[in-house]
PDB file of N, CA, C and O in Angstrom:
ATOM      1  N   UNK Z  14     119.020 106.363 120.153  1.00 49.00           N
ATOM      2  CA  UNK Z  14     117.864 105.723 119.544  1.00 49.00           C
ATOM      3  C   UNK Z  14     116.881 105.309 120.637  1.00 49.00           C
ATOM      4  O   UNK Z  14     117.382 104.792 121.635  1.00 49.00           O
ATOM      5  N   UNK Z  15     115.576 105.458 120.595  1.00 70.00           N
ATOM      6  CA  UNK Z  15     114.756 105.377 121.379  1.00 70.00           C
ATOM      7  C   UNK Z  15     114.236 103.955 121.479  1.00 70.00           C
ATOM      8  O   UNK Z  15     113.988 103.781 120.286  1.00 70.00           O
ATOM      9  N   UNK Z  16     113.970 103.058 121.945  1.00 86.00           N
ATOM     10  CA  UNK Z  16     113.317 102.066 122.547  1.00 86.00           C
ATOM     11  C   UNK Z  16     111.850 101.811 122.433  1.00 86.00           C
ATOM     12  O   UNK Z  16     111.103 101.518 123.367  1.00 86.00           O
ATOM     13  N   UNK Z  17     111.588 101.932 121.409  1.00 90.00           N
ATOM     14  CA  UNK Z  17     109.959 102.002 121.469  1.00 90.00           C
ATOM     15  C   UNK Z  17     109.574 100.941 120.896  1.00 90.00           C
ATOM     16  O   UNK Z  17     110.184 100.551 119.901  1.00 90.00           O
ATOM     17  N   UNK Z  18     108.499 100.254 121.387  1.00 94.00           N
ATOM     18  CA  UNK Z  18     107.773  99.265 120.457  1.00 94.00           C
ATOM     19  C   UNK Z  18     106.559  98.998 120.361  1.00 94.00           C
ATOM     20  O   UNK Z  18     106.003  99.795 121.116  1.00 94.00           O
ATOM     21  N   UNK Z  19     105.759  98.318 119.858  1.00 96.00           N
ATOM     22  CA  UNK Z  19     104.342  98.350 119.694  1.00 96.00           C
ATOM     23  C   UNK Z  19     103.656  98.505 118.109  1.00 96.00           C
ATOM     24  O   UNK Z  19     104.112  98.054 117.058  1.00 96.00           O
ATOM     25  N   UNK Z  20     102.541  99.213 118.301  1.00 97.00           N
ATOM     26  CA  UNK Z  20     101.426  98.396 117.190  1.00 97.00           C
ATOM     27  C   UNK Z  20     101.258 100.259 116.463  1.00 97.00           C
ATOM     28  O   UNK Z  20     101.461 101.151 117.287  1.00 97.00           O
ATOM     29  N   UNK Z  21     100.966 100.616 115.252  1.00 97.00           N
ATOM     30  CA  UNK Z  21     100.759 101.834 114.548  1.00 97.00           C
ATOM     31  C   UNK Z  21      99.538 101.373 113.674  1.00 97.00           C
ATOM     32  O   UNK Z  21     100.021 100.682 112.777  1.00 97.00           O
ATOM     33  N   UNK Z  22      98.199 101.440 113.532  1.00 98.00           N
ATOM     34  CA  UNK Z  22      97.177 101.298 113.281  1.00 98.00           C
ATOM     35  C   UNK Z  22      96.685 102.027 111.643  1.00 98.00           C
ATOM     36  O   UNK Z  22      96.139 103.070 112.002  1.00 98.00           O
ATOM     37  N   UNK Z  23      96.654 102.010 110.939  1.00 98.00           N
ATOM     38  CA  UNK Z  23      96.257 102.520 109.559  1.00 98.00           C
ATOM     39  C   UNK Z  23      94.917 102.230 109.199  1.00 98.00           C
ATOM     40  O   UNK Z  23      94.286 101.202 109.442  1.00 98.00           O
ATOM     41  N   UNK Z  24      94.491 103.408 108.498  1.00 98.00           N
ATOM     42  CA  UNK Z  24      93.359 103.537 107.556  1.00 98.00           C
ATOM     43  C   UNK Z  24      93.613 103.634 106.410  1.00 98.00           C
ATOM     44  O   UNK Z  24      94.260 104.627 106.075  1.00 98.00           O
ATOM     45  N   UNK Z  25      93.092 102.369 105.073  1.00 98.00           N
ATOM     46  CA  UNK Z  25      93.376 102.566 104.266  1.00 98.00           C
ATOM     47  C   UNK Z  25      92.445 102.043 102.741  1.00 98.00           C
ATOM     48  O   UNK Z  25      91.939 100.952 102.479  1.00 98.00           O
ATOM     49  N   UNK Z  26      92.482 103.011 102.138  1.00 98.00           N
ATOM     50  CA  UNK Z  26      91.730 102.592 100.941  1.00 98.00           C
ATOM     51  C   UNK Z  26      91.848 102.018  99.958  1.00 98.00           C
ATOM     52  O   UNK Z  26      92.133 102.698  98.973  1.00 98.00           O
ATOM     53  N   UNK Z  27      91.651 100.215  99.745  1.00 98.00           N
ATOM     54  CA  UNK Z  27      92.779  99.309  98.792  1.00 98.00           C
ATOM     55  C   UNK Z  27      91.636  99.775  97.441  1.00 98.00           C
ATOM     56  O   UNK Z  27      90.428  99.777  97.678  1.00 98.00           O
ATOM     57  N   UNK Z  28      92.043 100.068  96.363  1.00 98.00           N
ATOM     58  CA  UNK Z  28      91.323 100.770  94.951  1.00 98.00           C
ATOM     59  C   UNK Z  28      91.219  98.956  94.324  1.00 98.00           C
ATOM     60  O   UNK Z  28      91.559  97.867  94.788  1.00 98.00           O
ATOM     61  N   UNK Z  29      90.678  99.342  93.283  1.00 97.00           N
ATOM     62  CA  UNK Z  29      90.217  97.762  92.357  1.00 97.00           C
ATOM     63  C   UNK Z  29      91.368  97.078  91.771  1.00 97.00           C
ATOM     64  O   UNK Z  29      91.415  95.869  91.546  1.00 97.00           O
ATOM     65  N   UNK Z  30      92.378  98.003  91.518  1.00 97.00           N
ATOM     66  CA  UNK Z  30      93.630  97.087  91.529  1.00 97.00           C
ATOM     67  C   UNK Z  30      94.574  96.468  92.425  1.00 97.00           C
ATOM     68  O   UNK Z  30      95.486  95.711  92.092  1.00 97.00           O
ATOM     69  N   UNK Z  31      94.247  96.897  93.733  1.00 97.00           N
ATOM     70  CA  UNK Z  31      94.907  96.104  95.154  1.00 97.00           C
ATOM     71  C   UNK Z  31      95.909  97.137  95.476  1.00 97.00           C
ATOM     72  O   UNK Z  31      96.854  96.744  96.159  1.00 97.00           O
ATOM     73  N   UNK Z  32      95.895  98.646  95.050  1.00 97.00           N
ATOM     74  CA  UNK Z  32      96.912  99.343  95.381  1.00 97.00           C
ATOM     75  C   UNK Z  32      96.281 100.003  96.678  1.00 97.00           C
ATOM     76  O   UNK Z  32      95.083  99.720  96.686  1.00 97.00           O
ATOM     77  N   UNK Z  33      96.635 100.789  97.801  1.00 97.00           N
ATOM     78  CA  UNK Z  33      96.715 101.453  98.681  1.00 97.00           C
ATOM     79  C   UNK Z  33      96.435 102.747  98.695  1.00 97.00           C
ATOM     80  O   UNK Z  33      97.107 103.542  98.038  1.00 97.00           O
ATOM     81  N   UNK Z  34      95.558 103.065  99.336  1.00 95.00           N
ATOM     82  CA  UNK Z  34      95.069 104.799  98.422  1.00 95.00           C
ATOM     83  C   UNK Z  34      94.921 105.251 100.082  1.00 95.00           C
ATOM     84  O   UNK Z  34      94.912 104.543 101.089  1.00 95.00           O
ATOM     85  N   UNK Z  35      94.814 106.673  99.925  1.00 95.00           N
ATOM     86  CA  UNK Z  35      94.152 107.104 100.987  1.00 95.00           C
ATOM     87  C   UNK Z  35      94.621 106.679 102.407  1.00 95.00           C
ATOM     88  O   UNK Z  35      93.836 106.497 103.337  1.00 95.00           O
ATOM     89  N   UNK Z  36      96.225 106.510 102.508  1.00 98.00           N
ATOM     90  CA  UNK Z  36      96.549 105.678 103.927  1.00 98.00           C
ATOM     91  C   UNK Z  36      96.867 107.150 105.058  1.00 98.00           C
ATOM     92  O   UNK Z  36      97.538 108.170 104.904  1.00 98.00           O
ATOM     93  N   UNK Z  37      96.110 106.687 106.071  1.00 98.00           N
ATOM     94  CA  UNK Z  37      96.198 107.704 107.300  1.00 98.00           C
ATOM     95  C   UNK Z  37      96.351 106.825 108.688  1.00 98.00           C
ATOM     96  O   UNK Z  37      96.136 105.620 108.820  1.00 98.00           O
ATOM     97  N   UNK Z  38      96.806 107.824 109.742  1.00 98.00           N
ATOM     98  CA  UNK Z  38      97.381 107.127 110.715  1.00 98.00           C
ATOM     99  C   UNK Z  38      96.089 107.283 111.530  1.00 98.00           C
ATOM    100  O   UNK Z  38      95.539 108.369 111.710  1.00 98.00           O
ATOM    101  N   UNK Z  39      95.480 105.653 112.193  1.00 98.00           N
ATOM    102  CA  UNK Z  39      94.597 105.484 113.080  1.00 98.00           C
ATOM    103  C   UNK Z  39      94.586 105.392 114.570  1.00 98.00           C
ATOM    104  O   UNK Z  39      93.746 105.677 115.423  1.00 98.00           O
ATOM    105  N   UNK Z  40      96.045 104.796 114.610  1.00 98.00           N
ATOM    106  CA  UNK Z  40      96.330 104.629 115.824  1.00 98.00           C
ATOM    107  C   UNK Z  40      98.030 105.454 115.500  1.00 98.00           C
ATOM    108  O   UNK Z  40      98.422 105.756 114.373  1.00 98.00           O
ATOM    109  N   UNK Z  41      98.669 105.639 116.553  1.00 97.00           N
ATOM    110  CA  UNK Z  41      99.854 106.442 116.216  1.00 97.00           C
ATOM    111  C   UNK Z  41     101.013 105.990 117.458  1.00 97.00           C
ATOM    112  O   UNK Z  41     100.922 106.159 118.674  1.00 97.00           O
ATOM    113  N   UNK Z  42     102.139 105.344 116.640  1.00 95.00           N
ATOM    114  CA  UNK Z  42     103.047 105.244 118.177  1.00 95.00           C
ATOM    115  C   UNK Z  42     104.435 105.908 118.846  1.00 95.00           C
ATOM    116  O   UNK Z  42     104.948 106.051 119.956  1.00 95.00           O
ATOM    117  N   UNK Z  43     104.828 106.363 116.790  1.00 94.00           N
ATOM    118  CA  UNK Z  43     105.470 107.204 117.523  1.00 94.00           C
ATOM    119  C   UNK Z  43     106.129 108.144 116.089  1.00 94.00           C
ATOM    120  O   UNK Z  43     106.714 107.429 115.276  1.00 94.00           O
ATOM    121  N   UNK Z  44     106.079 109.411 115.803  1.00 95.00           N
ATOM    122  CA  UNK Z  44     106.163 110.184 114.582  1.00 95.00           C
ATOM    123  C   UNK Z  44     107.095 109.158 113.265  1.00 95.00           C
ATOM    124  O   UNK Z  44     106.699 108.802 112.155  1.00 95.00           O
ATOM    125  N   UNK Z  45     108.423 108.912 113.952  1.00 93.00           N
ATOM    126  CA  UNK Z  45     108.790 108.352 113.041  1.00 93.00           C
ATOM    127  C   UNK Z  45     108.759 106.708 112.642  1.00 93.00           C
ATOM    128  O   UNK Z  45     109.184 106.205 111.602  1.00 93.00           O
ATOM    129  N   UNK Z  46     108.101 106.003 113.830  1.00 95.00           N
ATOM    130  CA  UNK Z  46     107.758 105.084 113.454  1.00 95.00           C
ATOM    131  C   UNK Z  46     106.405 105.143 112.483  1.00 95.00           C
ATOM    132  O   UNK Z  46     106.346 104.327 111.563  1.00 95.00           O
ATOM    133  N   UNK Z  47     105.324 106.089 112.671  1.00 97.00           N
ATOM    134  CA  UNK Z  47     104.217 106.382 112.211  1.00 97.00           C
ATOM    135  C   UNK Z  47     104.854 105.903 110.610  1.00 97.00           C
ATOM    136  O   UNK Z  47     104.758 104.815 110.041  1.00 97.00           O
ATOM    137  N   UNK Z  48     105.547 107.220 110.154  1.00 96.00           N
ATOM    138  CA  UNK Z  48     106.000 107.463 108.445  1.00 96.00           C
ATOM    139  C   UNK Z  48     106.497 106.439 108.211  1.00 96.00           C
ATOM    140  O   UNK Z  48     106.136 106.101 107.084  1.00 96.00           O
ATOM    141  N   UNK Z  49     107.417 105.419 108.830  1.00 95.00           N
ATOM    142  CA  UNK Z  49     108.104 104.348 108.701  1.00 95.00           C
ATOM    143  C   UNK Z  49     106.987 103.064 108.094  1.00 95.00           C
ATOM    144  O   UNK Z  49     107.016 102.417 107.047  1.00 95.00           O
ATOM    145  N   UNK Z  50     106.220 103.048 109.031  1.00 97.00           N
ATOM    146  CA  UNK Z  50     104.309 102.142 108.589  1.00 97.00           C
ATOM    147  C   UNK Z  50     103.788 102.710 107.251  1.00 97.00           C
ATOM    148  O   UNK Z  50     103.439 102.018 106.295  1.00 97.00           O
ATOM    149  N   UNK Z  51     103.781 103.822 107.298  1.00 97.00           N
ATOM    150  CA  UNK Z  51     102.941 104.667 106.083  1.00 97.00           C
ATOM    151  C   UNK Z  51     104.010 103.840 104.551  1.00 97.00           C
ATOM    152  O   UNK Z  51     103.747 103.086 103.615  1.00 97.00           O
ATOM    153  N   UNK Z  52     105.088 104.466 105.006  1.00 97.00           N
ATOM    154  CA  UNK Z  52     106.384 104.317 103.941  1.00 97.00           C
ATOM    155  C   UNK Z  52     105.756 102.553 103.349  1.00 97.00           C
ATOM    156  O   UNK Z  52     105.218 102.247 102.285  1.00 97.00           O
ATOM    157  N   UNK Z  53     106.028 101.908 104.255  1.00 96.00           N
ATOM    158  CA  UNK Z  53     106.150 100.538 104.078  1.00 96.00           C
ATOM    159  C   UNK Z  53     104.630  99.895 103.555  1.00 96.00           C
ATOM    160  O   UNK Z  53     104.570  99.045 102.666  1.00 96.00           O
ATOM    161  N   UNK Z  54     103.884 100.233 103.987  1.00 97.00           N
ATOM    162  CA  UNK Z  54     102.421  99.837 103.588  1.00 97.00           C
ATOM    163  C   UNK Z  54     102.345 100.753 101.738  1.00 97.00           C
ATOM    164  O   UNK Z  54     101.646 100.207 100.884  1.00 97.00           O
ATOM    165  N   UNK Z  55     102.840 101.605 101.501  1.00 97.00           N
ATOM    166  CA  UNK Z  55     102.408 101.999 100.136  1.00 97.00           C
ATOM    167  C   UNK Z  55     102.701 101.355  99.104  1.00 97.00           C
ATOM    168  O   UNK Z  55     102.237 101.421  97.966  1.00 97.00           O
ATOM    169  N   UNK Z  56     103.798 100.484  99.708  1.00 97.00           N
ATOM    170  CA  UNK Z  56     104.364  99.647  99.148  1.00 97.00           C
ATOM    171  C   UNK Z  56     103.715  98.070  98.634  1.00 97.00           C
ATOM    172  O   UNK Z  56     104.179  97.221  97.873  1.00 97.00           O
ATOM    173  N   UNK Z  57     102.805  98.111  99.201  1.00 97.00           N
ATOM    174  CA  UNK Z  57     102.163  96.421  99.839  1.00 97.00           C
ATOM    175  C   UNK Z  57     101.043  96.293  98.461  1.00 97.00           C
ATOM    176  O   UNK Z  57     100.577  97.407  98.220  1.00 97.00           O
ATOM    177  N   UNK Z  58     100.674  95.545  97.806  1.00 97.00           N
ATOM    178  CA  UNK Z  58      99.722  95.004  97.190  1.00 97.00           C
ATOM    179  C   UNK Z  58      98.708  93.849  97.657  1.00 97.00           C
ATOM    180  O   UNK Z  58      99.020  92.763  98.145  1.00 97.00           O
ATOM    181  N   UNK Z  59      97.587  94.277  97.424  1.00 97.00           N
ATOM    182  CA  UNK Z  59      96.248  93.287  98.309  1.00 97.00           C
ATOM    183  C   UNK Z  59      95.789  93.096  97.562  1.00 97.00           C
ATOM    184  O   UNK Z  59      96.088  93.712  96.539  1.00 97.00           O
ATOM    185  N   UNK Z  60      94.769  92.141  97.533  1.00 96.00           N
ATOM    186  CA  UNK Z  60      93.678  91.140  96.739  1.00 96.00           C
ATOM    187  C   UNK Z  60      92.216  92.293  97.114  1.00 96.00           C
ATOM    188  O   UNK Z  60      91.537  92.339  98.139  1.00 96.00           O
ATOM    189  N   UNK Z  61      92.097  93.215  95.707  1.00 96.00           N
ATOM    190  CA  UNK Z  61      90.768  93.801  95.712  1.00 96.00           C
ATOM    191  C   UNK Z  61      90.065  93.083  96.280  1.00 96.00           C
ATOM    192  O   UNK Z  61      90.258  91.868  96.339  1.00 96.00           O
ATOM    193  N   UNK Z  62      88.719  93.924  97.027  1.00 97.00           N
ATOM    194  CA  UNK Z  62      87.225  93.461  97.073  1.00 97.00           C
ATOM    195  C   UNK Z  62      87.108  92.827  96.257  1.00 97.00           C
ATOM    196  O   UNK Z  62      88.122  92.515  95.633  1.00 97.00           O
ATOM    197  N   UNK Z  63      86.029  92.396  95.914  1.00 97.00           N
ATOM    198  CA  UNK Z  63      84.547  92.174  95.034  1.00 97.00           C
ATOM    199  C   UNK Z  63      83.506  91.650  95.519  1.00 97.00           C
ATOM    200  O   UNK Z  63      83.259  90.914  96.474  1.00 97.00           O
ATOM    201  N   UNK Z  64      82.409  92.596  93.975  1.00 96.00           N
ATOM    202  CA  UNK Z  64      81.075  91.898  94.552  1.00 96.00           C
ATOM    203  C   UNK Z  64      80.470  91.753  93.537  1.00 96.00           C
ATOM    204  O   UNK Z  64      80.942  92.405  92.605  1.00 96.00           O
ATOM    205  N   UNK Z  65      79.476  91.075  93.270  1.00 96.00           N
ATOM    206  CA  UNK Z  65      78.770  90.231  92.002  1.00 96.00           C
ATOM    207  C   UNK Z  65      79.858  89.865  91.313  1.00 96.00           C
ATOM    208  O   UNK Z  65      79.644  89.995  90.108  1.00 96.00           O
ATOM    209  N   UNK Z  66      80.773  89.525  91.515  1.00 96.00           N
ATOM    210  CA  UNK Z  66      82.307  89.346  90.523  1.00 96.00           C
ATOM    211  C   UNK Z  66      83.264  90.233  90.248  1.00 96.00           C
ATOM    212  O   UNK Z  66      84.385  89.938  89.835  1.00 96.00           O
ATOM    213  N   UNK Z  67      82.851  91.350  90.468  1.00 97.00           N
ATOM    214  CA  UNK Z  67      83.772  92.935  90.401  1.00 97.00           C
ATOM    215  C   UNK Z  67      84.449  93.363  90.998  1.00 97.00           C
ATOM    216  O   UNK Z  67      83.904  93.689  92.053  1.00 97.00           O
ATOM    217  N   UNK Z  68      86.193  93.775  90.959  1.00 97.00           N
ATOM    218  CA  UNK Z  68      86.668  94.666  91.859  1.00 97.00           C
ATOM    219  C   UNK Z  68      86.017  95.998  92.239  1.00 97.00           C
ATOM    220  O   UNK Z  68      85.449  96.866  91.575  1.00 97.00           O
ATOM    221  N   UNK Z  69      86.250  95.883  93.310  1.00 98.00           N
ATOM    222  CA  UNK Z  69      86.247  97.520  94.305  1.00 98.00           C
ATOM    223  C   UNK Z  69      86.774  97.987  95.457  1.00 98.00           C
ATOM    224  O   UNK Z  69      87.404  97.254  96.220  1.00 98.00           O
ATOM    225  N   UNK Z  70      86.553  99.293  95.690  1.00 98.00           N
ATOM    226  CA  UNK Z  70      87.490 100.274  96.497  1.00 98.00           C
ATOM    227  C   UNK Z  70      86.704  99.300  97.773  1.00 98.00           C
ATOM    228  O   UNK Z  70      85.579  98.801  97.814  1.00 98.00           O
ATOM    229  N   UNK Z  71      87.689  99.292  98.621  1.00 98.00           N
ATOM    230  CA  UNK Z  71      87.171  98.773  99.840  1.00 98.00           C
ATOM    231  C   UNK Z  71      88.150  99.838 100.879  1.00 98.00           C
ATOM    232  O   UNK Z  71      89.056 100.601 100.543  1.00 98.00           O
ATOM    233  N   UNK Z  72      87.557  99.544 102.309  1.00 97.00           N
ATOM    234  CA  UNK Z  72      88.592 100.340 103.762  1.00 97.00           C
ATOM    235  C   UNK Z  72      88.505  99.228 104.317  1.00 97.00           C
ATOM    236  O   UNK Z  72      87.641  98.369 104.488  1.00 97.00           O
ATOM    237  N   UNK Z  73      89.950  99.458 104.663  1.00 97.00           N
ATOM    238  CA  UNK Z  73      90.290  98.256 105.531  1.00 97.00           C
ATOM    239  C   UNK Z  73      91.445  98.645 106.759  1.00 97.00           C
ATOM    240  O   UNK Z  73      92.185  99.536 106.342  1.00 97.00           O
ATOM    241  N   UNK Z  74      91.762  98.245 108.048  1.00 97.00           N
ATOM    242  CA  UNK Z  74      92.627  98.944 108.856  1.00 97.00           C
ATOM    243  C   UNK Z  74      93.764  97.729 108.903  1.00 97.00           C
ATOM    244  O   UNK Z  74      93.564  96.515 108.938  1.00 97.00           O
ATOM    245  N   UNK Z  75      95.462  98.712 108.891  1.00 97.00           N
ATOM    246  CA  UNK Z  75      96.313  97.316 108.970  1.00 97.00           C
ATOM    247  C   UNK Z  75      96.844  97.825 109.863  1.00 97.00           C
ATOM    248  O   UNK Z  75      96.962  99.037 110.041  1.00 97.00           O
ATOM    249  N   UNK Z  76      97.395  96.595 110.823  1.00 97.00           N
ATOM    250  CA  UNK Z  76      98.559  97.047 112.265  1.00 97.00           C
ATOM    251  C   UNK Z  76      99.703  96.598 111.417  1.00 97.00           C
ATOM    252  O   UNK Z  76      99.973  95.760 110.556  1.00 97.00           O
ATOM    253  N   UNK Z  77     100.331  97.748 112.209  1.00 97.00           N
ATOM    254  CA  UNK Z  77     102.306  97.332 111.692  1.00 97.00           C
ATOM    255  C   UNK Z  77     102.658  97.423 112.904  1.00 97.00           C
ATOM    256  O   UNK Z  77     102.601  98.495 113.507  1.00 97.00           O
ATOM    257  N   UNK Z  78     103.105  96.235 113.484  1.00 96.00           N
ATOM    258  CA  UNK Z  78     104.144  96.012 114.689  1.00 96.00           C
ATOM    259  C   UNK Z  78     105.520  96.450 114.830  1.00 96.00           C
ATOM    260  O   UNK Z  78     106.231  96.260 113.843  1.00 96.00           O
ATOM    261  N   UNK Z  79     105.867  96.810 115.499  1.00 95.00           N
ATOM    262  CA  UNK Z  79     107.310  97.107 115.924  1.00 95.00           C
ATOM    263  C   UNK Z  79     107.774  96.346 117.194  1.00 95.00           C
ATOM    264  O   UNK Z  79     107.163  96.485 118.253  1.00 95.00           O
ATOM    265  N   UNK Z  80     109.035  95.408 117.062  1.00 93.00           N
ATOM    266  CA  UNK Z  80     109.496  94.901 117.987  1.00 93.00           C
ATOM    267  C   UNK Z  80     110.690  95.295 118.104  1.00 93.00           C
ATOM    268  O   UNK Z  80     111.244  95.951 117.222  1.00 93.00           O
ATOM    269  N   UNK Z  81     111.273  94.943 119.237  1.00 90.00           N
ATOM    270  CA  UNK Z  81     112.492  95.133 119.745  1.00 90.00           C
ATOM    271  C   UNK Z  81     113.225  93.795 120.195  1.00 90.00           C
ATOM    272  O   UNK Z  81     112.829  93.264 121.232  1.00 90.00           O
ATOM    273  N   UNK Z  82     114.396  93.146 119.394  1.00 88.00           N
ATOM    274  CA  UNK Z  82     114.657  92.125 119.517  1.00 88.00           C
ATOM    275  C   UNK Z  82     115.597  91.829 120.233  1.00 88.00           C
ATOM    276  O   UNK Z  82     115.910  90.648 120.385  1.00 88.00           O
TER     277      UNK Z  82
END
């Protein structure tokens, strides 16, 4: 098992219901940690945008850390 740790950077498109659309790798640290971030973020629910009172698609970038304890 490899020793790696650090930060995997995402692009992602939260839709009007707070789901996760459109997630791509921005920053990259390591293949399977990459899918491991992807995996785990599709998972995640966020608090839509809005504007004049309305949900919407917003981009937003999330870091997923990896430590080694």
């Amino acid at each position: 098992m490899a020793n790696i740790q650090g930060r995997v950077v995402l692009w992602i498109i939260v839709n009007t219901q707070g789901m996760p659309e459109q997630i791509k790798i921005k920053k990259s640290l390591d293949p399977g940690l990459d899918q491991s971030a992807v995996e785990s973020v599709s998972h995640w629910r966020f608090a839509p945008a809005t504007k004049d009172g309305q949900p919407v698609a917003a981009m937003i970038n999330v870091e997923v850390n990896f430590r080694l304890y």
